[in-house]
């Protein structure tokens, strides 16, 4: 038993030594003294707020001004749209013939800079996190209201290159279904 314990201790000590020599560091904040996440400039809040105002007023060109040409729009249910032109067409269709009124209330914004992504799926850079209540009336006369969350990623030119939109799709589906005759 003493031999097994001694061998185990030796393996642990050698593992620790090899991690130090390889430069392995589990402390994310010690990466050159930079915090893994920090607050970003408040100008991104203005971009988010003006985008929602433009979308609510059905000004799709104004809404799309902040998007990069290669932008990707993702929903929490797995759907996505790729490219500024495709996103523009989607919102022109939705606001042009399906959603007759749209409003946003009680918005909360948090601009952050991700210096050290938590994993390979996260993107480094500036993110604007937004929470708000959205109310929509559809062309069938039905309406819905729910809380939604949006995460906007900005490229080096301060253009939105990724949107992740978290919402309850079932509420939207029920409200947007054609009225039964």
mmCIF file of N, CA and C in Angstrom, residues 11-62:
data_model
loop_
_atom_site.group_PDB
_atom_site.id
_atom_site.type_symbol
_atom_site.label_atom_id
_atom_site.label_comp_id
_atom_site.label_asym_id
_atom_site.label_seq_id
_atom_site.Cartn_x
_atom_site.Cartn_y
_atom_site.Cartn_z
ATOM 1 N N UNK A 11 3.658 10.689 -9.205
ATOM 2 C CA UNK A 11 2.967 11.024 -10.452
ATOM 3 C C UNK A 11 2.331 12.414 -10.352
ATOM 4 N N UNK A 12 1.690 12.694 -9.226
ATOM 5 C CA UNK A 12 1.047 14.006 -9.042
ATOM 6 C C UNK A 12 2.087 15.116 -9.072
ATOM 7 N N UNK A 13 3.181 14.942 -8.363
ATOM 8 C CA UNK A 13 4.230 15.964 -8.342
ATOM 9 C C UNK A 13 4.821 16.183 -9.728
ATOM 10 N N UNK A 14 5.075 15.119 -10.462
ATOM 11 C CA UNK A 14 5.612 15.254 -11.819
ATOM 12 C C UNK A 14 4.610 15.921 -12.750
ATOM 13 N N UNK A 15 3.339 15.641 -12.579
ATOM 14 C CA UNK A 15 2.301 16.278 -13.400
ATOM 15 C C UNK A 15 2.284 17.774 -13.162
ATOM 16 N N UNK A 16 2.351 18.173 -11.917
ATOM 17 C CA UNK A 16 2.359 19.600 -11.591
ATOM 18 C C UNK A 16 3.581 20.273 -12.185
ATOM 19 N N UNK A 17 4.715 19.631 -12.075
ATOM 20 C CA UNK A 17 5.965 20.184 -12.605
ATOM 21 C C UNK A 17 5.898 20.320 -14.127
ATOM 22 N N UNK A 18 5.344 19.317 -14.829
ATOM 23 C CA UNK A 18 5.274 19.376 -16.282
ATOM 24 C C UNK A 18 4.286 20.436 -16.747
ATOM 25 N N UNK A 19 3.196 20.659 -16.012
ATOM 26 C CA UNK A 19 2.248 21.722 -16.376
ATOM 27 C C UNK A 19 2.902 23.088 -16.252
ATOM 28 N N UNK A 20 3.719 23.297 -15.197
ATOM 29 C CA UNK A 20 4.397 24.573 -15.035
ATOM 30 C C UNK A 20 5.405 24.785 -16.142
ATOM 31 N N UNK A 21 6.151 23.747 -16.500
ATOM 32 C CA UNK A 21 7.155 23.870 -17.544
ATOM 33 C C UNK A 21 6.523 24.106 -18.905
ATOM 34 N N UNK A 22 5.339 23.542 -19.143
ATOM 35 C CA UNK A 22 4.675 23.707 -20.429
ATOM 36 C C UNK A 22 3.958 25.050 -20.526
ATOM 37 N N UNK A 23 3.936 25.811 -19.420
ATOM 38 C CA UNK A 23 3.268 27.099 -19.450
ATOM 39 C C UNK A 23 1.774 26.990 -19.278
ATOM 40 N N UNK A 24 1.288 25.866 -18.796
ATOM 41 C CA UNK A 24 -0.144 25.693 -18.576
ATOM 42 C C UNK A 24 -0.543 26.549 -17.394
ATOM 43 N N UNK A 25 -1.617 27.320 -17.572
ATOM 44 C CA UNK A 25 -2.076 28.210 -16.514
ATOM 45 C C UNK A 25 -3.589 28.148 -16.457
ATOM 46 N N UNK A 26 -4.113 27.706 -15.338
ATOM 47 C CA UNK A 26 -5.558 27.606 -15.192
ATOM 48 C C UNK A 26 -6.197 28.917 -14.779
ATOM 49 N N UNK A 27 -5.441 29.919 -14.407
ATOM 50 C CA UNK A 27 -5.990 31.180 -13.944
ATOM 51 C C UNK A 27 -6.191 32.105 -15.137
ATOM 52 N N UNK A 28 -7.445 32.250 -15.578
ATOM 53 C CA UNK A 28 -7.740 33.037 -16.785
ATOM 54 C C UNK A 28 -7.396 34.504 -16.607
ATOM 55 N N UNK A 29 -7.408 35.009 -15.374
ATOM 56 C CA UNK A 29 -7.137 36.428 -15.165
ATOM 57 C C UNK A 29 -5.658 36.758 -15.210
ATOM 58 N N UNK A 30 -4.784 35.772 -15.165
ATOM 59 C CA UNK A 30 -3.362 36.070 -15.159
ATOM 60 C C UNK A 30 -2.785 36.169 -16.562
ATOM 61 N N UNK A 31 -3.596 36.092 -17.581
ATOM 62 C CA UNK A 31 -3.153 36.225 -18.963
ATOM 63 C C UNK A 31 -2.745 37.673 -19.194
ATOM 64 N N UNK A 32 -1.473 37.973 -18.923
ATOM 65 C CA UNK A 32 -0.910 39.307 -19.087
ATOM 66 C C UNK A 32 -1.648 40.350 -18.258
ATOM 67 N N UNK A 33 -2.263 39.953 -17.157
ATOM 68 C CA UNK A 33 -2.942 40.902 -16.282
ATOM 69 C C UNK A 33 -4.265 41.429 -16.812
ATOM 70 N N UNK A 34 -4.785 40.822 -17.863
ATOM 71 C CA UNK A 34 -6.040 41.275 -18.464
ATOM 72 C C UNK A 34 -7.183 40.408 -17.945
ATOM 73 N N UNK A 35 -8.260 41.053 -17.537
ATOM 74 C CA UNK A 35 -9.445 40.316 -17.081
ATOM 75 C C UNK A 35 -10.055 39.565 -18.253
ATOM 76 N N UNK A 36 -10.655 38.400 -18.026
ATOM 77 C CA UNK A 36 -11.257 37.645 -19.126
ATOM 78 C C UNK A 36 -12.423 38.395 -19.772
ATOM 79 N N UNK A 37 -13.156 39.169 -18.960
ATOM 80 C CA UNK A 37 -14.276 39.976 -19.465
ATOM 81 C C UNK A 37 -14.259 41.307 -18.726
ATOM 82 N N UNK A 38 -14.543 42.380 -19.459
ATOM 83 C CA UNK A 38 -14.610 43.704 -18.838
ATOM 84 C C UNK A 38 -15.676 44.537 -19.533
ATOM 85 N N UNK A 39 -16.083 45.621 -18.887
ATOM 86 C CA UNK A 39 -17.082 46.494 -19.484
ATOM 87 C C UNK A 39 -16.535 47.126 -20.760
ATOM 88 N N UNK A 40 -17.420 47.278 -21.755
ATOM 89 C CA UNK A 40 -17.047 47.928 -23.012
ATOM 90 C C UNK A 40 -17.633 49.335 -23.039
ATOM 91 N N UNK A 41 -17.304 50.070 -24.064
ATOM 92 C CA UNK A 41 -17.765 51.442 -24.236
ATOM 93 C C UNK A 41 -19.291 51.506 -24.326
ATOM 94 N N UNK A 42 -19.872 52.507 -23.706
ATOM 95 C CA UNK A 42 -21.331 52.679 -23.703
ATOM 96 C C UNK A 42 -21.884 53.018 -25.091
ATOM 97 N N UNK A 43 -21.022 53.353 -26.046
ATOM 98 C CA UNK A 43 -21.504 53.659 -27.400
ATOM 99 C C UNK A 43 -22.240 52.470 -28.010
ATOM 100 N N UNK A 44 -21.895 51.255 -27.560
ATOM 101 C CA UNK A 44 -22.559 50.063 -28.087
ATOM 102 C C UNK A 44 -24.015 49.985 -27.623
ATOM 103 N N UNK A 45 -24.302 50.518 -26.458
ATOM 104 C CA UNK A 45 -25.686 50.588 -25.968
ATOM 105 C C UNK A 45 -26.502 51.465 -26.911
ATOM 106 N N UNK A 46 -25.935 52.592 -27.327
ATOM 107 C CA UNK A 46 -26.629 53.484 -28.272
ATOM 108 C C UNK A 46 -26.935 52.770 -29.581
ATOM 109 N N UNK A 47 -25.993 51.949 -30.054
ATOM 110 C CA UNK A 47 -26.206 51.197 -31.296
ATOM 111 C C UNK A 47 -27.357 50.215 -31.110
ATOM 112 N N UNK A 48 -27.377 49.503 -29.995
ATOM 113 C CA UNK A 48 -28.456 48.549 -29.724
ATOM 114 C C UNK A 48 -29.810 49.216 -29.611
ATOM 115 N N UNK A 49 -29.862 50.316 -28.858
ATOM 116 C CA UNK A 49 -31.137 51.033 -28.672
ATOM 117 C C UNK A 49 -31.647 51.605 -29.990
ATOM 118 N N UNK A 50 -30.768 52.209 -30.773
ATOM 119 C CA UNK A 50 -31.216 52.794 -32.041
ATOM 120 C C UNK A 50 -31.660 51.709 -33.019
ATOM 121 N N UNK A 51 -31.043 50.528 -32.935
ATOM 122 C CA UNK A 51 -31.466 49.413 -33.778
ATOM 123 C C UNK A 51 -32.881 48.970 -33.452
ATOM 124 N N UNK A 52 -33.188 48.832 -32.162
ATOM 125 C CA UNK A 52 -34.547 48.438 -31.770
ATOM 126 C C UNK A 52 -35.572 49.510 -32.151
ATOM 127 N N UNK A 53 -35.205 50.794 -31.992
ATOM 128 C CA UNK A 53 -36.128 51.871 -32.382
ATOM 129 C C UNK A 53 -36.407 51.828 -33.879
ATOM 130 N N UNK A 54 -35.377 51.577 -34.673
ATOM 131 C CA UNK A 54 -35.555 51.497 -36.126
ATOM 132 C C UNK A 54 -36.429 50.303 -36.497
ATOM 133 N N UNK A 55 -36.207 49.169 -35.856
ATOM 134 C CA UNK A 55 -37.005 47.977 -36.123
ATOM 135 C C UNK A 55 -38.464 48.214 -35.733
ATOM 136 N N UNK A 56 -38.686 48.867 -34.603
ATOM 137 C CA UNK A 56 -40.046 49.166 -34.149
ATOM 138 C C UNK A 56 -40.765 50.114 -35.101
ATOM 139 N N UNK A 57 -40.038 51.055 -35.673
ATOM 140 C CA UNK A 57 -40.660 52.016 -36.594
ATOM 141 C C UNK A 57 -40.664 51.517 -38.042
ATOM 142 N N UNK A 58 -40.284 50.271 -38.246
ATOM 143 C CA UNK A 58 -40.263 49.637 -39.562
ATOM 144 C C UNK A 58 -39.283 50.315 -40.526
ATOM 145 N N UNK A 59 -38.206 50.851 -39.983
ATOM 146 C CA UNK A 59 -37.156 51.452 -40.798
ATOM 147 C C UNK A 59 -36.018 50.437 -40.934
ATOM 148 N N UNK A 60 -36.236 49.474 -41.807
ATOM 149 C CA UNK A 60 -35.285 48.368 -41.959
ATOM 150 C C UNK A 60 -33.918 48.852 -42.464
ATOM 151 N N UNK A 61 -33.851 49.780 -43.428
ATOM 152 C CA UNK A 61 -32.529 50.275 -43.835
ATOM 153 C C UNK A 61 -31.743 50.873 -42.660
ATOM 154 N N UNK A 62 -32.411 51.622 -41.805
ATOM 155 C CA UNK A 62 -31.750 52.204 -40.628
ATOM 156 C C UNK A 62 -31.304 51.098 -39.681
#
